[in-house]
Coordinates of C-alpha atoms (C1' of nucleotides) in Angstrom, one line a residue:
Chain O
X1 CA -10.2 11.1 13.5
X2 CA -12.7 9.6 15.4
X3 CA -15.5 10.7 14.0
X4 CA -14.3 10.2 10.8
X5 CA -13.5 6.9 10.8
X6 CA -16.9 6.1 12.1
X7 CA -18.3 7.0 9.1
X8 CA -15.6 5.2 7.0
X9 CA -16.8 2.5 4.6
X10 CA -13.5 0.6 4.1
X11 CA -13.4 -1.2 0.8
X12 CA -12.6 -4.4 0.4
X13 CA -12.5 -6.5 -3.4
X14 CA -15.6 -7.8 -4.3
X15 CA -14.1 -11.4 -5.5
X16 CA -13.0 -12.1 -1.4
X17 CA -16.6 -12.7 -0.4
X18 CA -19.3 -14.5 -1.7
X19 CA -21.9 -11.8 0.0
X20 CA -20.5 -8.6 1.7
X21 CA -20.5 -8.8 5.6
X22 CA -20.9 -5.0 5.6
X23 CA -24.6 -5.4 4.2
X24 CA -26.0 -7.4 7.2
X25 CA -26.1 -7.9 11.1
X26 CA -25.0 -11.9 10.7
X27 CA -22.5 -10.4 8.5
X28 CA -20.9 -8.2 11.0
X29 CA -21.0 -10.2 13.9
X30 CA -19.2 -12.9 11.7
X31 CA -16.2 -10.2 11.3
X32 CA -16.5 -9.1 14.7
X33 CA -16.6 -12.9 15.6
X34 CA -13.8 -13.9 13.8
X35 CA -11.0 -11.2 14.8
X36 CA -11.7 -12.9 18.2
X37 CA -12.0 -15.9 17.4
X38 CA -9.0 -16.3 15.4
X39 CA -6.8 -14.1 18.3
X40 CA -7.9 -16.6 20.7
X41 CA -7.3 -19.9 19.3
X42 CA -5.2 -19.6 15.6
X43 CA -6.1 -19.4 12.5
X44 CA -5.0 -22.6 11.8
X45 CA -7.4 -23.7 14.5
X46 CA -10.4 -21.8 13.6
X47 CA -13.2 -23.5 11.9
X48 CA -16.7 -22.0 10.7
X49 CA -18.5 -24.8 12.8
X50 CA -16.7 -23.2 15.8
X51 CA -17.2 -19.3 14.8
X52 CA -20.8 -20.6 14.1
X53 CA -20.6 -21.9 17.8
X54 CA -19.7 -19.0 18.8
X55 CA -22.4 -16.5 17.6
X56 CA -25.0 -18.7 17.8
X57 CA -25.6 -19.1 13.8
X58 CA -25.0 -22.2 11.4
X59 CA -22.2 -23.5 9.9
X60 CA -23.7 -23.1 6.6
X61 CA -25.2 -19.5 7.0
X62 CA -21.2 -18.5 7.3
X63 CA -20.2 -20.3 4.3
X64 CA -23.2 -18.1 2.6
X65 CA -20.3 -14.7 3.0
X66 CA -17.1 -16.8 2.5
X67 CA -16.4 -19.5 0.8
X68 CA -13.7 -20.5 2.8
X69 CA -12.2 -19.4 6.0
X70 CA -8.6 -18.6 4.0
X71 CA -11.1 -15.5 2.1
X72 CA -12.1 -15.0 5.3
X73 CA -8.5 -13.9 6.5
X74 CA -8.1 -12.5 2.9
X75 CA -11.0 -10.1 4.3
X76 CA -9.8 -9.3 7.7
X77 CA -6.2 -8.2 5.8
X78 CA -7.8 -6.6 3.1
X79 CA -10.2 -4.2 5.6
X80 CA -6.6 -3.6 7.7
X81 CA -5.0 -2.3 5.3
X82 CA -7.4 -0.2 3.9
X83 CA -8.0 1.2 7.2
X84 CA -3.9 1.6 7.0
X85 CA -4.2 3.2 4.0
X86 CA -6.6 6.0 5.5
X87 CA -4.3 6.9 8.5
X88 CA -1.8 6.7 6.1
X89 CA -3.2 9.1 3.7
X90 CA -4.7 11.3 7.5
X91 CA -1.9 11.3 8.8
X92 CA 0.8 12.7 6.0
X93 CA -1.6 15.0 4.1
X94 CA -0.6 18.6 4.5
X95 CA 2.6 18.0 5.3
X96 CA 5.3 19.6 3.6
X97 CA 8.3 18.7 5.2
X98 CA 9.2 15.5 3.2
X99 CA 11.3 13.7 5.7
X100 CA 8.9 14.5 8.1
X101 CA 6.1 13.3 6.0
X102 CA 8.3 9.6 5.4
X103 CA 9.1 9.6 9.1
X104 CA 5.2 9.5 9.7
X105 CA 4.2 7.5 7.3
X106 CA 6.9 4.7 8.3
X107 CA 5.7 5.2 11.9
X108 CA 1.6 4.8 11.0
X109 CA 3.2 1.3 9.3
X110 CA 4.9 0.1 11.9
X111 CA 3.3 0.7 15.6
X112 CA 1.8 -1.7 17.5
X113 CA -1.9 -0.8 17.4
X114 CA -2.6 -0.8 21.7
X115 CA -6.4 0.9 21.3
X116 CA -9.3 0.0 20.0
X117 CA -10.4 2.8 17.8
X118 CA -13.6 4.0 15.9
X119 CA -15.3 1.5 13.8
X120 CA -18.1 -0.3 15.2
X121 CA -17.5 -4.0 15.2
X122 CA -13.7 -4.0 14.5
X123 CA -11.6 -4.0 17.4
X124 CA -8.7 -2.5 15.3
X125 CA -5.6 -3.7 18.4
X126 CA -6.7 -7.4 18.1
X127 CA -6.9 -7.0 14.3
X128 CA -3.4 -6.0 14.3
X129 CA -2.2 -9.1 16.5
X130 CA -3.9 -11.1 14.0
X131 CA -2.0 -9.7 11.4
X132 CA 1.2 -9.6 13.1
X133 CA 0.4 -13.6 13.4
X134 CA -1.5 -14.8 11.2
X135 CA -0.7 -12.6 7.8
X136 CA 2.2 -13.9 6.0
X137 CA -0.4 -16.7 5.4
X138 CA -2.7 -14.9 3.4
X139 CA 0.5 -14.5 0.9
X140 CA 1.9 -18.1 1.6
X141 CA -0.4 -20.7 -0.4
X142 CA -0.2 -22.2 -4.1
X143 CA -2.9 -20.2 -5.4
X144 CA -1.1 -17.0 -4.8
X145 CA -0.4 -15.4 -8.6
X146 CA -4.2 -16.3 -9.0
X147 CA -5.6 -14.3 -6.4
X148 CA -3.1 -11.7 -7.1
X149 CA -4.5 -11.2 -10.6
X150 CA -8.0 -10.9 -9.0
X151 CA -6.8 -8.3 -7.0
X152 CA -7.0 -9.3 -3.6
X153 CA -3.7 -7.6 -2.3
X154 CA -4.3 -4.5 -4.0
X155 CA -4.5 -2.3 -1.1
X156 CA -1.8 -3.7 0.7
X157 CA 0.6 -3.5 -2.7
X158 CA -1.3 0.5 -2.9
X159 CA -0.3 0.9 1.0
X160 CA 3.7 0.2 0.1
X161 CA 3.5 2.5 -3.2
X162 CA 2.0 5.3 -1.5
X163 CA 5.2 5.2 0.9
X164 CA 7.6 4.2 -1.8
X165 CA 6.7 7.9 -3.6
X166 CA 7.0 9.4 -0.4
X167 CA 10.6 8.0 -0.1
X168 CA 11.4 8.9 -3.3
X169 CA 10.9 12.8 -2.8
X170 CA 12.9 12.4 0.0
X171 CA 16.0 10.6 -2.0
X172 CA 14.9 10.5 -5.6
X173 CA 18.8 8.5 -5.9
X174 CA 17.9 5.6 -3.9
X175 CA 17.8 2.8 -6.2
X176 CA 15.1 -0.2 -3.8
X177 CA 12.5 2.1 -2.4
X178 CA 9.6 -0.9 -2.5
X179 CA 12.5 -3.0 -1.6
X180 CA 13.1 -1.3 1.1
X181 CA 9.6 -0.2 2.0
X182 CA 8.1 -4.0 2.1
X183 CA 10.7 -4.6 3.9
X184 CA 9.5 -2.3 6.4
X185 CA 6.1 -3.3 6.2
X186 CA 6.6 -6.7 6.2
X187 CA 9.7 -6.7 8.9
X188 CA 7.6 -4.5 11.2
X189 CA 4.9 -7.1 11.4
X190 CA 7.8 -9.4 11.8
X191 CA 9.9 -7.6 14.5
X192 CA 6.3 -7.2 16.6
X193 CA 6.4 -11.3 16.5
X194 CA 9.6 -11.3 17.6
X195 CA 9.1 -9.1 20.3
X196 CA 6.0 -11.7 21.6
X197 CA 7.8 -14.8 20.9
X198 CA 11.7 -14.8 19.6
X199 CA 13.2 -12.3 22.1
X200 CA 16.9 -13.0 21.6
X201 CA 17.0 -12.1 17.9
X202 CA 14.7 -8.8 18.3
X203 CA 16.3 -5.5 19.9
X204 CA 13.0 -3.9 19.9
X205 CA 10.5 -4.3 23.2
X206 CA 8.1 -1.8 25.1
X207 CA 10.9 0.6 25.7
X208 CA 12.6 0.4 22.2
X209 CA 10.0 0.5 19.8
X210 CA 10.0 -1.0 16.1
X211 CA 9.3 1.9 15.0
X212 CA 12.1 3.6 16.3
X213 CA 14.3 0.7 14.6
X214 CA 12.8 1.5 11.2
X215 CA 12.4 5.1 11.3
X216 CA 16.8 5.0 12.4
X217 CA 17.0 2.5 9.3
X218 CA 15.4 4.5 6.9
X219 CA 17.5 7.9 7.9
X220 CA 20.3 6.1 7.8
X221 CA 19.7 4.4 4.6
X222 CA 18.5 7.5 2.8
X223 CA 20.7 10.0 3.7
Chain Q
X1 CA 33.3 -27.5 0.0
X2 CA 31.6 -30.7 -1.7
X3 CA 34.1 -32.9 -0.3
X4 CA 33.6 -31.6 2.8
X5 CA 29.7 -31.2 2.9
X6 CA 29.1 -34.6 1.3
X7 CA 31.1 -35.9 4.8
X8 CA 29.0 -33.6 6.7
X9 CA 26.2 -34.5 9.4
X10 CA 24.0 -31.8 9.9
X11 CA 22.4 -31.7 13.9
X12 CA 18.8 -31.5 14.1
X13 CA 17.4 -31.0 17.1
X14 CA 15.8 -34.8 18.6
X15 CA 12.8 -33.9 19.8
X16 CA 11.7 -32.9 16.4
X17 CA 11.6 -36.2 15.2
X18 CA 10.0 -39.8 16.6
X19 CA 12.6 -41.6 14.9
X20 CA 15.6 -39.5 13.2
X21 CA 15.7 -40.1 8.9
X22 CA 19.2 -40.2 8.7
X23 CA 19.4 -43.7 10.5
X24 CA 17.8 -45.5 7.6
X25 CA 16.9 -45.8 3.9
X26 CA 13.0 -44.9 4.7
X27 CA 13.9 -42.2 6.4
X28 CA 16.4 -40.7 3.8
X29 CA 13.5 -41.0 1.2
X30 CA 11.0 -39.7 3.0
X31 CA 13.3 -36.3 3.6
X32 CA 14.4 -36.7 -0.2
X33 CA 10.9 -36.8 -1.6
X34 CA 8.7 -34.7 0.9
X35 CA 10.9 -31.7 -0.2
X36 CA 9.4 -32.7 -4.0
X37 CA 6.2 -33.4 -2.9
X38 CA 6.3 -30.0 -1.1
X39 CA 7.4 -27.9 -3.9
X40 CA 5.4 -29.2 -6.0
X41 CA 2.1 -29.2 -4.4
X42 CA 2.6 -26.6 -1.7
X43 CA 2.7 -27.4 2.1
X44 CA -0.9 -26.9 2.8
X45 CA -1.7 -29.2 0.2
X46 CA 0.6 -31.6 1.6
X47 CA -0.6 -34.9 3.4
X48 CA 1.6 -37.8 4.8
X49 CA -0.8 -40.2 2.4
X50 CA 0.4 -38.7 -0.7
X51 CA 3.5 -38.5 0.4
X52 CA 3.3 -42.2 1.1
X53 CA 1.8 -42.8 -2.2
X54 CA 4.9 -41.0 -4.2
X55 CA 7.6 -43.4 -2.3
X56 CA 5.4 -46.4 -2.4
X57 CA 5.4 -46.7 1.0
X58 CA 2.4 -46.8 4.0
X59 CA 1.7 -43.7 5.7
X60 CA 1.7 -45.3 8.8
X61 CA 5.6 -46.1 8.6
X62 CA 6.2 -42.2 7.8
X63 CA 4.3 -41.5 11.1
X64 CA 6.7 -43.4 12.6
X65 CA 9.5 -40.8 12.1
X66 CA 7.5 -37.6 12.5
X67 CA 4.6 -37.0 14.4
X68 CA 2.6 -34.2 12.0
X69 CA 3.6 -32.5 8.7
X70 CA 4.3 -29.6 10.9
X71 CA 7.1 -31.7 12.7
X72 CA 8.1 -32.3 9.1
X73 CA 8.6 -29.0 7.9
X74 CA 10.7 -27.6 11.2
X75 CA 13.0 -31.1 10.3
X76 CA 13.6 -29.6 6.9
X77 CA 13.5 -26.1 8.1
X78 CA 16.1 -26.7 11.1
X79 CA 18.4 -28.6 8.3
X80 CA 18.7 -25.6 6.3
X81 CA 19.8 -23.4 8.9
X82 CA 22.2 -25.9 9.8
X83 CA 23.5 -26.5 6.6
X84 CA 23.1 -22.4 6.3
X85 CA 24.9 -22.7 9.2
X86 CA 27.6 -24.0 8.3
X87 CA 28.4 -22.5 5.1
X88 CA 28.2 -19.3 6.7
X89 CA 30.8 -20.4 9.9
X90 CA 33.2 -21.8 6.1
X91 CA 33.0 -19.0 4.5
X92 CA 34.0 -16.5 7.0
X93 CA 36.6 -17.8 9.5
X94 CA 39.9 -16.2 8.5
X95 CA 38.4 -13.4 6.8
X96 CA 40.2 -10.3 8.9
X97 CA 39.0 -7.5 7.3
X98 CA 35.5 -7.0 9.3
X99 CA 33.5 -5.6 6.4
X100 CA 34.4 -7.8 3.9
X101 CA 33.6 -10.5 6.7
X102 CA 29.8 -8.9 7.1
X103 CA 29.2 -8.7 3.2
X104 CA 30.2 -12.1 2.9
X105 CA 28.0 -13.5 6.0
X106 CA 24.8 -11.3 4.0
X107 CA 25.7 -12.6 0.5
X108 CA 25.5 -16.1 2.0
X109 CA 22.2 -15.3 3.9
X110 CA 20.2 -14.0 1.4
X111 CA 21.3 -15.3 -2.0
X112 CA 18.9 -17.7 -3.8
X113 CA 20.4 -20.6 -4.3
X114 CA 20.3 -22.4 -7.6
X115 CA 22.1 -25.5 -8.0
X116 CA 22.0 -28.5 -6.1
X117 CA 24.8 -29.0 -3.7
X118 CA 26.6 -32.0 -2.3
X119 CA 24.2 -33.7 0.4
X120 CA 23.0 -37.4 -1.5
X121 CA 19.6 -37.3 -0.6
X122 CA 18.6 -33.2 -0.7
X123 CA 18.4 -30.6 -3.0
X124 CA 19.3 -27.6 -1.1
X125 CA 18.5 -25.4 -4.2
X126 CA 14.8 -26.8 -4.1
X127 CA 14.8 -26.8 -0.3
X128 CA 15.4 -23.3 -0.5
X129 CA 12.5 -22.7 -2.7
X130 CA 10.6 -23.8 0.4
X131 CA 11.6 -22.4 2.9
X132 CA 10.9 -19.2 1.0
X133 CA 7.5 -20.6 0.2
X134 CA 6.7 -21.9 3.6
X135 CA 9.2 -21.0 6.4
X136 CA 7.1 -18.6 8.3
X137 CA 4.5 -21.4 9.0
X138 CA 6.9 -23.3 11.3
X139 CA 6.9 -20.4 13.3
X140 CA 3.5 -18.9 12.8
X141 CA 1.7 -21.5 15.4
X142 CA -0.1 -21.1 18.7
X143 CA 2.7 -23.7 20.1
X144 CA 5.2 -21.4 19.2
X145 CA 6.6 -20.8 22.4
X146 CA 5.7 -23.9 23.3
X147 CA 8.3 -25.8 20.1
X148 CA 10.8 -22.4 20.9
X149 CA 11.4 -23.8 24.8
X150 CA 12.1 -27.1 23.2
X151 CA 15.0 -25.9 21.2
X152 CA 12.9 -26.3 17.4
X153 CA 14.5 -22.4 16.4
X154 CA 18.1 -22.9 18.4
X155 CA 19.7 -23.1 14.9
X156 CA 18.1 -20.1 13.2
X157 CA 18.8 -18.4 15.8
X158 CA 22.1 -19.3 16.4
X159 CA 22.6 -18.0 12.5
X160 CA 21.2 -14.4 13.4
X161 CA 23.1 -14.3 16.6
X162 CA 26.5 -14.9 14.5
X163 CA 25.7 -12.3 11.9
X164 CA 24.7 -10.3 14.7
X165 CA 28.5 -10.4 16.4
X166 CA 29.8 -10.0 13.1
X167 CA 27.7 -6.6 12.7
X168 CA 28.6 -5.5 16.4
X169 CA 32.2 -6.1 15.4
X170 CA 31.9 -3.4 12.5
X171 CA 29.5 -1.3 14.5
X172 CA 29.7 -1.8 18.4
X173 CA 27.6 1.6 18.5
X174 CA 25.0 0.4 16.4
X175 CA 22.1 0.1 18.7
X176 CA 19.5 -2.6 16.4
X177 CA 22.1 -5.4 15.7
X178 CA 19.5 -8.2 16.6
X179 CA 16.7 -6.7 14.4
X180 CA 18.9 -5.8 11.7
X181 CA 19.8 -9.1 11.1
X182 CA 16.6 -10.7 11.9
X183 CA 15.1 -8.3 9.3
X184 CA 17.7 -9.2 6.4
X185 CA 17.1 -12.8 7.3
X186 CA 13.5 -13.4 7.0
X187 CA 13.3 -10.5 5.2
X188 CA 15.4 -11.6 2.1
X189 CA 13.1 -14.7 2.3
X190 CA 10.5 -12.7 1.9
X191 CA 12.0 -10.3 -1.4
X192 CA 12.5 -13.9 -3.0
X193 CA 9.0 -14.0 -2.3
X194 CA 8.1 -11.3 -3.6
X195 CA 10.4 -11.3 -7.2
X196 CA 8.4 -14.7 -7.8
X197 CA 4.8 -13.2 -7.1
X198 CA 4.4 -9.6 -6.1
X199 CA 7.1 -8.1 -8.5
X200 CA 5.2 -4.4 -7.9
X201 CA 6.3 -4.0 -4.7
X202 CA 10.0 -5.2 -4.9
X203 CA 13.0 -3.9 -6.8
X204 CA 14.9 -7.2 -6.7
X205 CA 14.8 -9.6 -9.7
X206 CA 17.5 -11.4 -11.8
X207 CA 19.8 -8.3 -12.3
X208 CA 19.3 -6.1 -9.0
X209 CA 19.5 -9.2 -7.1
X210 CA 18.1 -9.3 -3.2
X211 CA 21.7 -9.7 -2.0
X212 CA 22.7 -6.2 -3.4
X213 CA 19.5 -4.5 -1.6
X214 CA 20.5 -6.0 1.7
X215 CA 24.8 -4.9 1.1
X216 CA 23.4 -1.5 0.1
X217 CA 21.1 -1.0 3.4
X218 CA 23.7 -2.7 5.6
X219 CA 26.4 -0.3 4.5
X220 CA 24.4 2.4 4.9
X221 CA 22.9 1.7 8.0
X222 CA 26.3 0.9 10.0
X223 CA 28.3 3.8 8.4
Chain Y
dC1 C1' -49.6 -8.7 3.3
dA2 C1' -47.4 -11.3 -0.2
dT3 C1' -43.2 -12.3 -2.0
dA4 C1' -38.4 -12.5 -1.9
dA5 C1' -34.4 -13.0 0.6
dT6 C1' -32.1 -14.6 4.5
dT7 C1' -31.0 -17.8 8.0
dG8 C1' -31.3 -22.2 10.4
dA9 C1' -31.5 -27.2 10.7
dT10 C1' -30.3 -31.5 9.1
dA11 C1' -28.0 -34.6 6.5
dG12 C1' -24.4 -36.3 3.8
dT13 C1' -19.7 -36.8 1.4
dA14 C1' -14.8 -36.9 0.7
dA15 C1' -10.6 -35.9 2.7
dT16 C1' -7.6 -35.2 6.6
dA17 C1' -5.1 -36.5 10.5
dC18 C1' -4.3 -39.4 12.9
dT19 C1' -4.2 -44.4 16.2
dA20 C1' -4.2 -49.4 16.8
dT21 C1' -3.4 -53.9 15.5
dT22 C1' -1.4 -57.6 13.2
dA23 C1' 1.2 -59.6 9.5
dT24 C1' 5.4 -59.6 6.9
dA25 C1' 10.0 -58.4 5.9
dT26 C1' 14.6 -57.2 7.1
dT27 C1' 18.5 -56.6 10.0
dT28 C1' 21.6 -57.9 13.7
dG29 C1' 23.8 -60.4 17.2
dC30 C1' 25.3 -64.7 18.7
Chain G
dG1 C1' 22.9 -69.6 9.7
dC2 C1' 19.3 -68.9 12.7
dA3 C1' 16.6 -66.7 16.4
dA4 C1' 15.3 -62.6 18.1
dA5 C1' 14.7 -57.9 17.5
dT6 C1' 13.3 -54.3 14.8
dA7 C1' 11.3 -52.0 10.8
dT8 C1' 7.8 -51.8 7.5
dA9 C1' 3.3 -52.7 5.3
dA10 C1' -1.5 -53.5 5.3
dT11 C1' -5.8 -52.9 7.1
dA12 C1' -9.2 -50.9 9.7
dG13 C1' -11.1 -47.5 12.3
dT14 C1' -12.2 -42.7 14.6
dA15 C1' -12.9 -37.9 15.0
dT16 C1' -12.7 -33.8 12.7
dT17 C1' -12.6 -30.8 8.7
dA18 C1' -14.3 -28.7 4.9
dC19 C1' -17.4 -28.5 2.5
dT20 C1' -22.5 -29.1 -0.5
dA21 C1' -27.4 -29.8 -0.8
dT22 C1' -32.0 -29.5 0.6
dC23 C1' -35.8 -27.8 2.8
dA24 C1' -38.1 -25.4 6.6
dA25 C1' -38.5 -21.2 9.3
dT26 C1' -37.9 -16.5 9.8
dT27 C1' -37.3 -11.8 8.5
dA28 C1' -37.2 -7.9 5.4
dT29 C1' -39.2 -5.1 1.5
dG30 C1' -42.1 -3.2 -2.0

DNA sequence: CATAATTGATAGTAATACTATTATATTTGC
DNA sequence: GCAAATATAATAGTATTACTATCAATTATG
């Protein structure tokens, strides 16, 4: 996988940045930047004059790739779940057990990422924290139906289908599969917040995973 | 109930507040009309000095009852669980039968709610449409630890931890009480959410209604 | 090597998120 | 009914944010 991934040009809407960071050093050190940045202090904290701070470049040459740090975390979301969406695809191809298949897909979804894999300047484990903080917000703001008719949560919406059919082979009866699958998604990234800061309403913790709470939901729910 | 609620009090934690609204006519319209404001414009868009604008009054004398919009919003917040709170302790006391008990603690939980209730000065029905919009920001902070040690959350998740003896009650083998109802908590939040602006990736809309998902999954999943 | 494209530096604006001070109402306690 | 206490309003001011514009300096490319 490795190897693979290396070589992975993730793609990410055209409309979310003014000049792809993918085309220029500045512009990957900006994304490489930001995941720490953001991790370290908030989003909500985060600036551009601080990121510009930080890797020694202008304010204004950032502003030149995003026209605002929101597109910013647009981006970050967009490239994690496209990177999602290859494991995803990886990790179920090939196999034909279908429960077996579901039970994979649900636990690529949902696991904490703990390594740093492939990809050059993404450090894939702090872009998940970020996520698991900071990604309800890219959902969360008045201009929401916009951007959603430009497209910018295609690959996460395209992440949840591709499980949603996978559930269906495995219970073609079940009447909420994306109900129940964003609900996975979405409650995974949840539960993992939990686990960090709201202990008393989460069961899960190092020992008893999320995952293992969603992949015992899902069997029980589509049996 | 609207006798009772109209007589009602709701708690809010004290050190969510500089001064509490309740103890004066200021305060009682600035909770009345920031729930407005926030609908209409959207939290982020939000500012004390608009806020001041649409009551006539100075921004300064709103500062004087909440430190930040943030404070704000985990006032409003922590009132709807209480209020949640209480319609849920109402609604099942001398229920015997322990399933019918757990279906009606979910249908109270995660039905939208659409008329305005008894309380003079808030619209529960609009204050539900933000807390859908917006409740994940109270929690999705750097300080959240920080505002959890103080007591902000106590009351949401004192309202998880009462479904959650309800659910042990029908189930004491069921190993994910906690997450179970954490997920159909914030997670019905969320598939309101989603009806209103990602229908793709939900099944819940004005005839399948949210509530129905979350009885279906909880009766499968404690069977 | 000339030209284009990119980046950096500087400056500037409007809005935000406050704090402080003082004046003016309003409430309450005697 | 009035003085004292309290609440509110008005004004001003600061630091930061979230940009935009301009132009100079650097770097890439054909």
């Amino acid at each position: 996988m490795e190897i693979i991934l290396s070589n992975l040009k993730i793609q990410v809407n055209e409309k979310i940045y003014v000049k792809d960071p993918e085309t220029s050093a500045l512009g990957k050190k900006i994304i490489e930047q930001s995941i720490l940045l953001i991790d370290a202090i908030g989003f909500d904290n985060f600036t551009f004059k601080k990121l510009g701070e930080k890797i020694g470049s202008n304010e204004s040459s950032i502003y030149r790739y995003f026209e605002n740090k929101h597109k910013l975390l647009v981006y970050l979301s967009s490239w994690y779940w496209s990177w999602m969406e290859y494991k995803l695809v990886f990790a179920t191809t090939n196999i034909t057990d279908k429960k077996e298949k579901l039970n994979k897909a649900i636990t690529i979804v949902t696991e904490k990422i703990t390594d740093d894999t492939a990809t050059e300047h993404i450090n894939e484990a702090i872009l998940n924290k970020i996520l698991i903080a900071e990604f309800t917000k890219t959902l969360h703001t008045k201009e929401v139906d916009q951007e959603n008719k430009e497209g910018f949560f295609l690959i996460y919406k395209r992440v949840i289908n591709r499980i949603v059919t996978i559930v269906k082979e495995v219970n073609p009866e079940y009447a909420f599969a994306k109900s129940l699958v964003s609900t996975i998604v979405e409650g995974s990234l949840h539960q993992h917040f939990l686990t960090d800061h709201l202990k008393t309403i989460t069961d899960c913790n190092d020992t008893v995973t999320t995952t293992q709470f969603y992949l015992n939901l899902t069997e029980n729910v589509l049996r």
